[in-house]
Amino acid sequence: MTDTIKTDVLIVGAGPVGLFAVFELGLLDMKCHLIDILDRPGGQCAELYPEKPIYDIPGWPTISAQGLVDKLMEQIHPFKPEFTFNRMVSSLEKLEDGSFRVATDEGEVFEAKVVVIAAGGGSFQPKRPPIPGIEAYEGKSVFYSVRRMEEFRGHDLVIVGGGDSALDWTLNLQSIAKSVTLVHRRPEFRAAPDSVNKMYAMQELKQLQFLVGQVSGLAGAGGQLASATIKGGPDGDVEVPCTRMLPFFGLTMKLGPIAEWGLNLHENLIPVDTEKFQTSIPGIFAVGDINWYPGKLKLILSGFHEVALMAQAAKRIVSPGERIVFQYTTSSTSLQKKLGVHD
């Protein structure tokens, strides 16, 4: 039986808006736990365009997407949020006392007085690569994320892709896999240059293999891979031993199980009020790109504004009857103490 994890506020989504929600809720003494389907904080910013410059964050004429995530993580550090990564929220039920019980696709159970949906356009779903017959291997020997590294120990591993996820897992799994072959359609990568340099250095030492080309076919039986055929490289078709494959072909956005929670929906988005950004279910809020209201702008800036108002309403649910005194961080010694800046 899994132990229930209890928190004041459960935040679904750890992108910039979900992260800033931790700050606003933390100022009001609410403890947060965040769940995200990705393996790190940052949402789209971290996964899809970490080096992309953003120009409309107040006070930052330009900042990279990953740089913004790093600054937000630094900003919320005093509030010690907890994270559960590589998980999709699968179910939600309202308990008799008005709180919520939420379960993940891996069986973790959470109880919270407030749920905040900050899931961008929904949960990320991996794109299936155009490899004939790949469906038969999915979940058995083809995986789209790494949830437990041990599952790849001792295997002949083929990793497909040219972004940070492909390079990171090539480097991290090399020491435990029997063999690692990285496949990308060209020798240029979209990943951090340091990771690319490390990969090429390991290739020089014959610690891994890098092939230019594309996976054109798979061989195996009963869902278990035996080999993969790589085409398009300088040496023609190459057959590579392969008992596990990790394709990283990008992500698409889907609302996912949230659509089954009984919330009112508007064109696959969640309508909210503009006073506190509450959904049609009291105690469940939606902030950032996943919500909708008249005049909505899908900007990180707008999401930051939304969480500030949401936090005030959430406090009334988490601490009913407690008087809420609005304070400025610039002048409140008690808030500065929480942030670790007050002597």
Coordinates of C-alpha atoms in Angstrom, one line a residue:
M1 CA 0.0 0.0 0.0
T2 CA 1.5 3.3 -1.1
D3 CA 1.7 6.0 1.6
T4 CA -0.4 9.0 1.0
I5 CA 1.6 12.2 0.4
K6 CA -0.1 15.1 2.1
T7 CA 0.4 18.8 1.2
D8 CA -1.5 22.1 1.3
V9 CA -1.5 22.6 -2.4
L10 CA -0.9 20.1 -5.2
I11 CA 0.3 21.8 -8.4
V12 CA 0.0 19.9 -11.7
G13 CA 2.7 21.1 -14.0
A14 CA 6.2 22.5 -13.2
G15 CA 6.6 25.0 -15.9
P16 CA 7.3 28.7 -15.2
V17 CA 3.8 29.5 -14.0
G18 CA 3.6 26.4 -11.8
L19 CA 7.0 27.3 -10.3
F20 CA 6.0 30.9 -9.6
A21 CA 2.8 29.6 -8.0
V22 CA 5.1 28.1 -5.3
F23 CA 6.5 31.5 -4.6
E24 CA 3.1 33.3 -4.2
L25 CA 1.6 30.4 -2.2
G26 CA 4.8 30.2 -0.1
L27 CA 4.5 33.8 0.9
L28 CA 1.2 32.9 2.4
D29 CA 2.7 29.9 4.3
M30 CA 1.2 27.2 2.0
K31 CA 3.3 24.1 1.3
C32 CA 3.4 22.9 -2.3
H33 CA 4.1 19.6 -4.1
L34 CA 4.4 19.7 -7.9
I35 CA 3.8 16.8 -10.3
D36 CA 5.1 16.9 -13.9
I37 CA 5.2 14.4 -16.7
L38 CA 8.7 15.5 -17.7
D39 CA 11.9 14.5 -15.8
R40 CA 12.8 18.0 -14.7
P41 CA 11.2 21.4 -13.9
G42 CA 10.6 23.9 -16.6
G43 CA 7.8 22.5 -18.8
Q44 CA 8.0 23.6 -22.4
C45 CA 10.7 26.1 -21.7
A46 CA 13.1 23.3 -20.5
E47 CA 12.1 20.6 -22.8
L48 CA 11.3 22.2 -26.2
Y49 CA 13.4 25.4 -26.4
P50 CA 15.8 25.8 -23.4
E51 CA 18.1 28.1 -25.3
K52 CA 15.4 30.2 -26.9
P53 CA 15.5 33.9 -25.8
I54 CA 12.4 35.3 -24.1
Y55 CA 12.0 39.1 -24.3
D56 CA 8.8 39.9 -22.4
I57 CA 9.7 39.0 -18.8
P58 CA 9.7 42.2 -16.7
G59 CA 13.1 43.2 -15.6
W60 CA 14.9 40.9 -18.1
P61 CA 15.4 42.5 -21.5
T62 CA 16.4 39.0 -22.7
I63 CA 16.7 35.7 -20.9
S64 CA 16.9 32.2 -22.2
A65 CA 14.0 29.8 -21.4
Q66 CA 16.3 27.6 -19.3
G67 CA 17.7 30.7 -17.6
L68 CA 14.2 31.8 -16.6
V69 CA 13.5 28.3 -15.1
D70 CA 16.8 28.4 -13.2
K71 CA 16.0 31.8 -11.7
L72 CA 12.5 30.7 -10.7
M73 CA 14.0 27.6 -9.0
E74 CA 16.4 29.9 -7.2
Q75 CA 13.4 32.2 -6.2
I76 CA 11.3 29.4 -4.7
H77 CA 14.1 27.6 -3.0
P78 CA 13.3 29.2 0.5
F79 CA 9.9 27.5 0.4
K80 CA 11.3 24.0 -0.2
P81 CA 8.7 22.7 -2.6
E82 CA 8.6 18.9 -3.3
F83 CA 8.6 17.5 -6.8
T84 CA 7.4 14.2 -8.4
F85 CA 8.7 13.9 -12.0
N86 CA 8.0 11.5 -14.8
R87 CA 4.4 11.1 -13.7
M88 CA 1.0 11.9 -15.2
V89 CA -1.9 12.7 -12.9
S90 CA -4.5 10.0 -13.7
S91 CA -7.4 10.5 -11.3
L92 CA -8.9 13.0 -8.9
E93 CA -11.7 12.6 -6.3
K94 CA -13.1 15.1 -3.9
L95 CA -13.2 13.9 -0.3
E96 CA -15.9 14.5 2.3
D97 CA -13.9 17.2 4.1
G98 CA -13.6 19.1 0.8
S99 CA -10.0 18.2 0.1
F100 CA -8.8 16.2 -2.9
R101 CA -7.2 12.8 -3.4
V102 CA -5.1 12.6 -6.6
A103 CA -3.4 9.6 -8.0
T104 CA -0.6 9.3 -10.6
D105 CA -0.2 6.7 -13.4
E106 CA 2.5 5.0 -11.2
G107 CA 0.2 4.7 -8.2
E108 CA 1.4 7.5 -6.0
V109 CA -1.5 9.0 -4.0
F110 CA -1.6 12.7 -2.8
E111 CA -4.1 14.5 -0.6
A112 CA -4.3 18.3 -0.8
K113 CA -6.8 21.0 0.2
V114 CA -6.2 22.8 -3.1
V115 CA -5.3 21.6 -6.6
V116 CA -3.7 24.0 -9.0
I117 CA -3.6 23.0 -12.7
A118 CA -0.6 24.7 -14.3
A119 CA -0.1 22.2 -17.1
G120 CA 0.4 24.5 -20.0
G121 CA -1.5 23.1 -22.9
G122 CA -1.9 19.8 -21.1
S123 CA 0.4 17.0 -20.6
F124 CA 3.3 16.3 -23.0
Q125 CA 2.8 13.1 -25.0
P126 CA 5.8 11.8 -26.9
K127 CA 5.7 11.7 -30.6
R128 CA 5.8 8.2 -32.1
P129 CA 8.6 8.0 -34.7
P130 CA 7.7 6.7 -38.2
I131 CA 9.2 3.3 -37.7
P132 CA 7.1 0.4 -39.1
G133 CA 5.7 -1.9 -36.4
I134 CA 7.1 0.1 -33.4
E135 CA 3.7 -0.2 -31.6
A136 CA 4.3 -3.9 -30.9
Y137 CA 7.4 -3.0 -28.8
E138 CA 6.1 0.0 -26.9
G139 CA 6.1 -0.4 -23.2
K140 CA 8.1 -3.6 -23.4
S141 CA 11.4 -2.7 -25.1
V142 CA 10.7 0.7 -26.6
F143 CA 10.3 3.5 -24.1
Y144 CA 9.7 7.2 -24.6
S145 CA 11.1 8.3 -21.2
V146 CA 13.4 6.9 -18.5
R147 CA 11.6 6.3 -15.3
R148 CA 14.1 3.9 -13.8
M149 CA 17.6 3.7 -15.1
E150 CA 18.0 0.1 -13.8
E151 CA 15.6 -1.1 -16.5
F152 CA 18.3 -0.4 -19.1
R153 CA 21.2 -2.1 -17.2
G154 CA 22.9 -4.7 -19.3
H155 CA 21.0 -4.0 -22.5
D156 CA 22.0 -3.1 -26.0
L157 CA 20.5 0.3 -26.1
V158 CA 19.7 2.4 -29.2
I159 CA 18.8 6.1 -28.5
V160 CA 17.3 8.1 -31.3
G161 CA 17.3 11.9 -31.5
G162 CA 19.4 15.0 -31.5
G163 CA 18.1 17.1 -28.5
D164 CA 19.1 17.4 -24.9
S165 CA 17.1 14.4 -23.8
A166 CA 18.8 12.1 -26.3
L167 CA 22.3 13.3 -25.4
D168 CA 21.6 13.4 -21.7
W169 CA 20.5 9.8 -21.6
T170 CA 23.2 8.7 -23.9
L171 CA 25.8 10.0 -21.4
N172 CA 23.9 8.8 -18.3
L173 CA 23.1 5.3 -19.4
Q174 CA 26.4 4.5 -21.1
S175 CA 27.9 3.3 -17.8
I176 CA 25.2 0.7 -17.1
A177 CA 24.1 -0.5 -20.6
K178 CA 25.9 -3.3 -22.4
S179 CA 26.2 -1.0 -25.4
V180 CA 24.9 2.3 -26.5
T181 CA 24.2 3.5 -30.0
L182 CA 23.1 7.0 -30.6
V183 CA 21.3 7.6 -33.9
H184 CA 20.6 11.0 -35.4
R185 CA 19.8 12.0 -38.9
R186 CA 22.7 14.5 -39.1
P187 CA 25.9 15.1 -37.3
E188 CA 24.6 18.5 -35.9
F189 CA 22.7 18.5 -32.6
R190 CA 20.2 20.8 -30.9
A191 CA 21.7 19.8 -27.5
A192 CA 24.0 21.6 -25.1
P193 CA 27.5 21.8 -26.8
D194 CA 29.2 20.3 -23.7
S195 CA 27.0 17.2 -23.9
V196 CA 27.8 16.8 -27.7
N197 CA 31.5 17.2 -27.0
K198 CA 31.3 14.5 -24.3
M199 CA 29.5 12.2 -26.6
Y200 CA 32.1 12.5 -29.3
A201 CA 34.9 12.0 -26.8
M202 CA 33.2 8.8 -25.6
Q203 CA 32.8 7.7 -29.2
E204 CA 36.6 8.3 -29.8
L205 CA 37.2 6.0 -26.8
K206 CA 34.8 3.4 -28.3
Q207 CA 32.6 3.7 -25.2
L208 CA 29.6 4.2 -27.4
Q209 CA 28.6 4.3 -31.1
F210 CA 27.2 7.3 -33.0
L211 CA 25.5 6.6 -36.3
V212 CA 24.2 9.2 -38.8
G213 CA 20.9 8.0 -40.2
Q214 CA 17.4 7.0 -39.3
V215 CA 15.9 3.8 -37.9
S216 CA 14.0 2.1 -40.7
G217 CA 13.1 -1.2 -39.2
L218 CA 13.0 -3.3 -36.0
A219 CA 13.4 -7.0 -35.5
G220 CA 12.3 -9.1 -32.5
A221 CA 9.5 -11.2 -31.2
G222 CA 6.9 -11.0 -28.4
G223 CA 7.5 -7.3 -27.9
Q224 CA 11.2 -7.8 -27.3
L225 CA 13.6 -6.1 -29.6
A226 CA 16.6 -7.9 -31.0
S227 CA 18.0 -5.5 -33.5
A228 CA 17.4 -2.2 -35.4
T229 CA 18.2 -1.3 -39.0
I230 CA 19.7 2.1 -39.6
K231 CA 19.6 3.6 -43.1
G232 CA 20.7 6.8 -44.7
G233 CA 24.3 6.8 -43.3
P234 CA 27.5 6.8 -45.3
D235 CA 27.9 3.0 -44.9
G236 CA 24.4 2.1 -46.2
D237 CA 22.0 0.1 -44.1
V238 CA 23.5 -1.0 -40.8
E239 CA 22.0 -3.6 -38.4
V240 CA 22.6 -2.8 -34.8
P241 CA 22.0 -5.2 -31.8
C242 CA 19.2 -3.6 -29.8
T243 CA 17.2 -4.9 -26.8
R244 CA 16.0 -1.5 -25.6
M245 CA 15.2 1.7 -27.6
L246 CA 14.6 5.2 -26.5
P247 CA 13.2 7.5 -29.3
F248 CA 13.2 11.2 -28.5
F249 CA 11.2 12.7 -31.4
G250 CA 9.7 15.6 -29.5
L251 CA 6.4 16.0 -27.8
T252 CA 2.8 16.9 -28.5
M253 CA 0.4 18.5 -26.1
K254 CA -2.8 16.8 -24.9
L255 CA -5.2 17.6 -22.1
G256 CA -5.0 13.9 -21.0
P257 CA -6.8 12.6 -17.9
I258 CA -7.6 16.1 -16.7
A259 CA -10.4 16.0 -19.3
E260 CA -12.1 13.3 -17.2
W261 CA -12.1 15.3 -14.0
G262 CA -15.6 16.7 -14.5
L263 CA -14.4 20.3 -15.1
N264 CA -16.2 22.5 -17.6
L265 CA -14.1 22.8 -20.7
H266 CA -13.9 25.3 -23.5
E267 CA -12.2 24.1 -26.7
N268 CA -10.0 21.8 -24.6
L269 CA -9.1 24.6 -22.2
I270 CA -10.4 25.1 -18.7
P271 CA -12.7 28.2 -18.1
V272 CA -11.9 30.1 -14.9
D273 CA -13.2 33.3 -13.3
T274 CA -10.9 36.3 -13.4
E275 CA -11.2 37.1 -9.7
K276 CA -9.3 34.1 -8.4
F277 CA -8.9 31.8 -11.5
Q278 CA -11.0 29.0 -10.0
T279 CA -12.5 26.3 -12.2
S280 CA -16.1 25.0 -12.1
I281 CA -15.0 22.9 -9.1
P282 CA -14.4 24.9 -6.0
G283 CA -10.9 24.3 -4.7
I284 CA -9.4 23.5 -8.1
F285 CA -7.7 26.4 -9.9
A286 CA -6.2 26.7 -13.3
V287 CA -3.4 29.1 -14.2
G288 CA -1.3 29.7 -17.3
D289 CA -1.9 28.5 -20.8
I290 CA -4.3 25.8 -19.8
N291 CA -7.0 28.2 -18.7
W292 CA -9.5 30.3 -20.6
Y293 CA -11.4 33.5 -19.9
P294 CA -12.5 36.5 -22.0
G295 CA -9.5 38.4 -23.1
K296 CA -7.0 35.7 -22.2
L297 CA -3.5 36.1 -23.4
K298 CA -1.2 33.1 -23.5
L299 CA 1.8 34.8 -22.0
I300 CA 4.1 33.7 -19.1
L301 CA 3.5 37.3 -17.8
S302 CA -0.2 36.7 -17.6
G303 CA 0.3 33.4 -15.8
F304 CA 2.4 35.1 -13.1
H305 CA -0.5 37.6 -12.6
E306 CA -3.0 34.8 -12.3
V307 CA -1.1 32.9 -9.6
A308 CA -0.8 36.0 -7.5
L309 CA -4.6 36.3 -7.3
M310 CA -5.1 32.5 -7.1
A311 CA -2.9 32.3 -4.0
Q312 CA -5.1 34.7 -2.1
A313 CA -8.1 32.6 -2.8
A314 CA -6.3 29.3 -2.1
K315 CA -5.2 30.7 1.4
R316 CA -8.9 31.1 2.3
I317 CA -9.4 27.4 1.6
V318 CA -6.2 26.1 3.2
S319 CA -6.6 28.3 6.4
P320 CA -10.3 29.1 6.7
G321 CA -11.1 31.9 9.1
E322 CA -7.5 33.2 9.2
R323 CA -7.2 36.9 8.5
I324 CA -5.2 37.6 5.4
V325 CA -3.1 40.7 5.6
F326 CA -1.8 41.9 2.2
Q327 CA 2.0 42.7 2.4
Y328 CA 4.7 43.9 0.1
T329 CA 7.9 41.9 -0.1
T330 CA 9.8 45.2 -0.3
S331 CA 8.6 46.4 3.1
S332 CA 7.4 43.4 5.1
T333 CA 10.1 42.0 7.4
S334 CA 8.1 38.9 8.0
L335 CA 8.1 38.1 4.2
Q336 CA 11.7 39.0 3.9
K337 CA 12.5 36.6 6.7
K338 CA 10.7 33.8 4.8
L339 CA 12.8 34.6 1.8
G340 CA 16.0 34.5 3.8
V341 CA 16.9 38.2 3.2
H342 CA 16.1 39.6 6.6
D343 CA 18.7 39.7 9.3

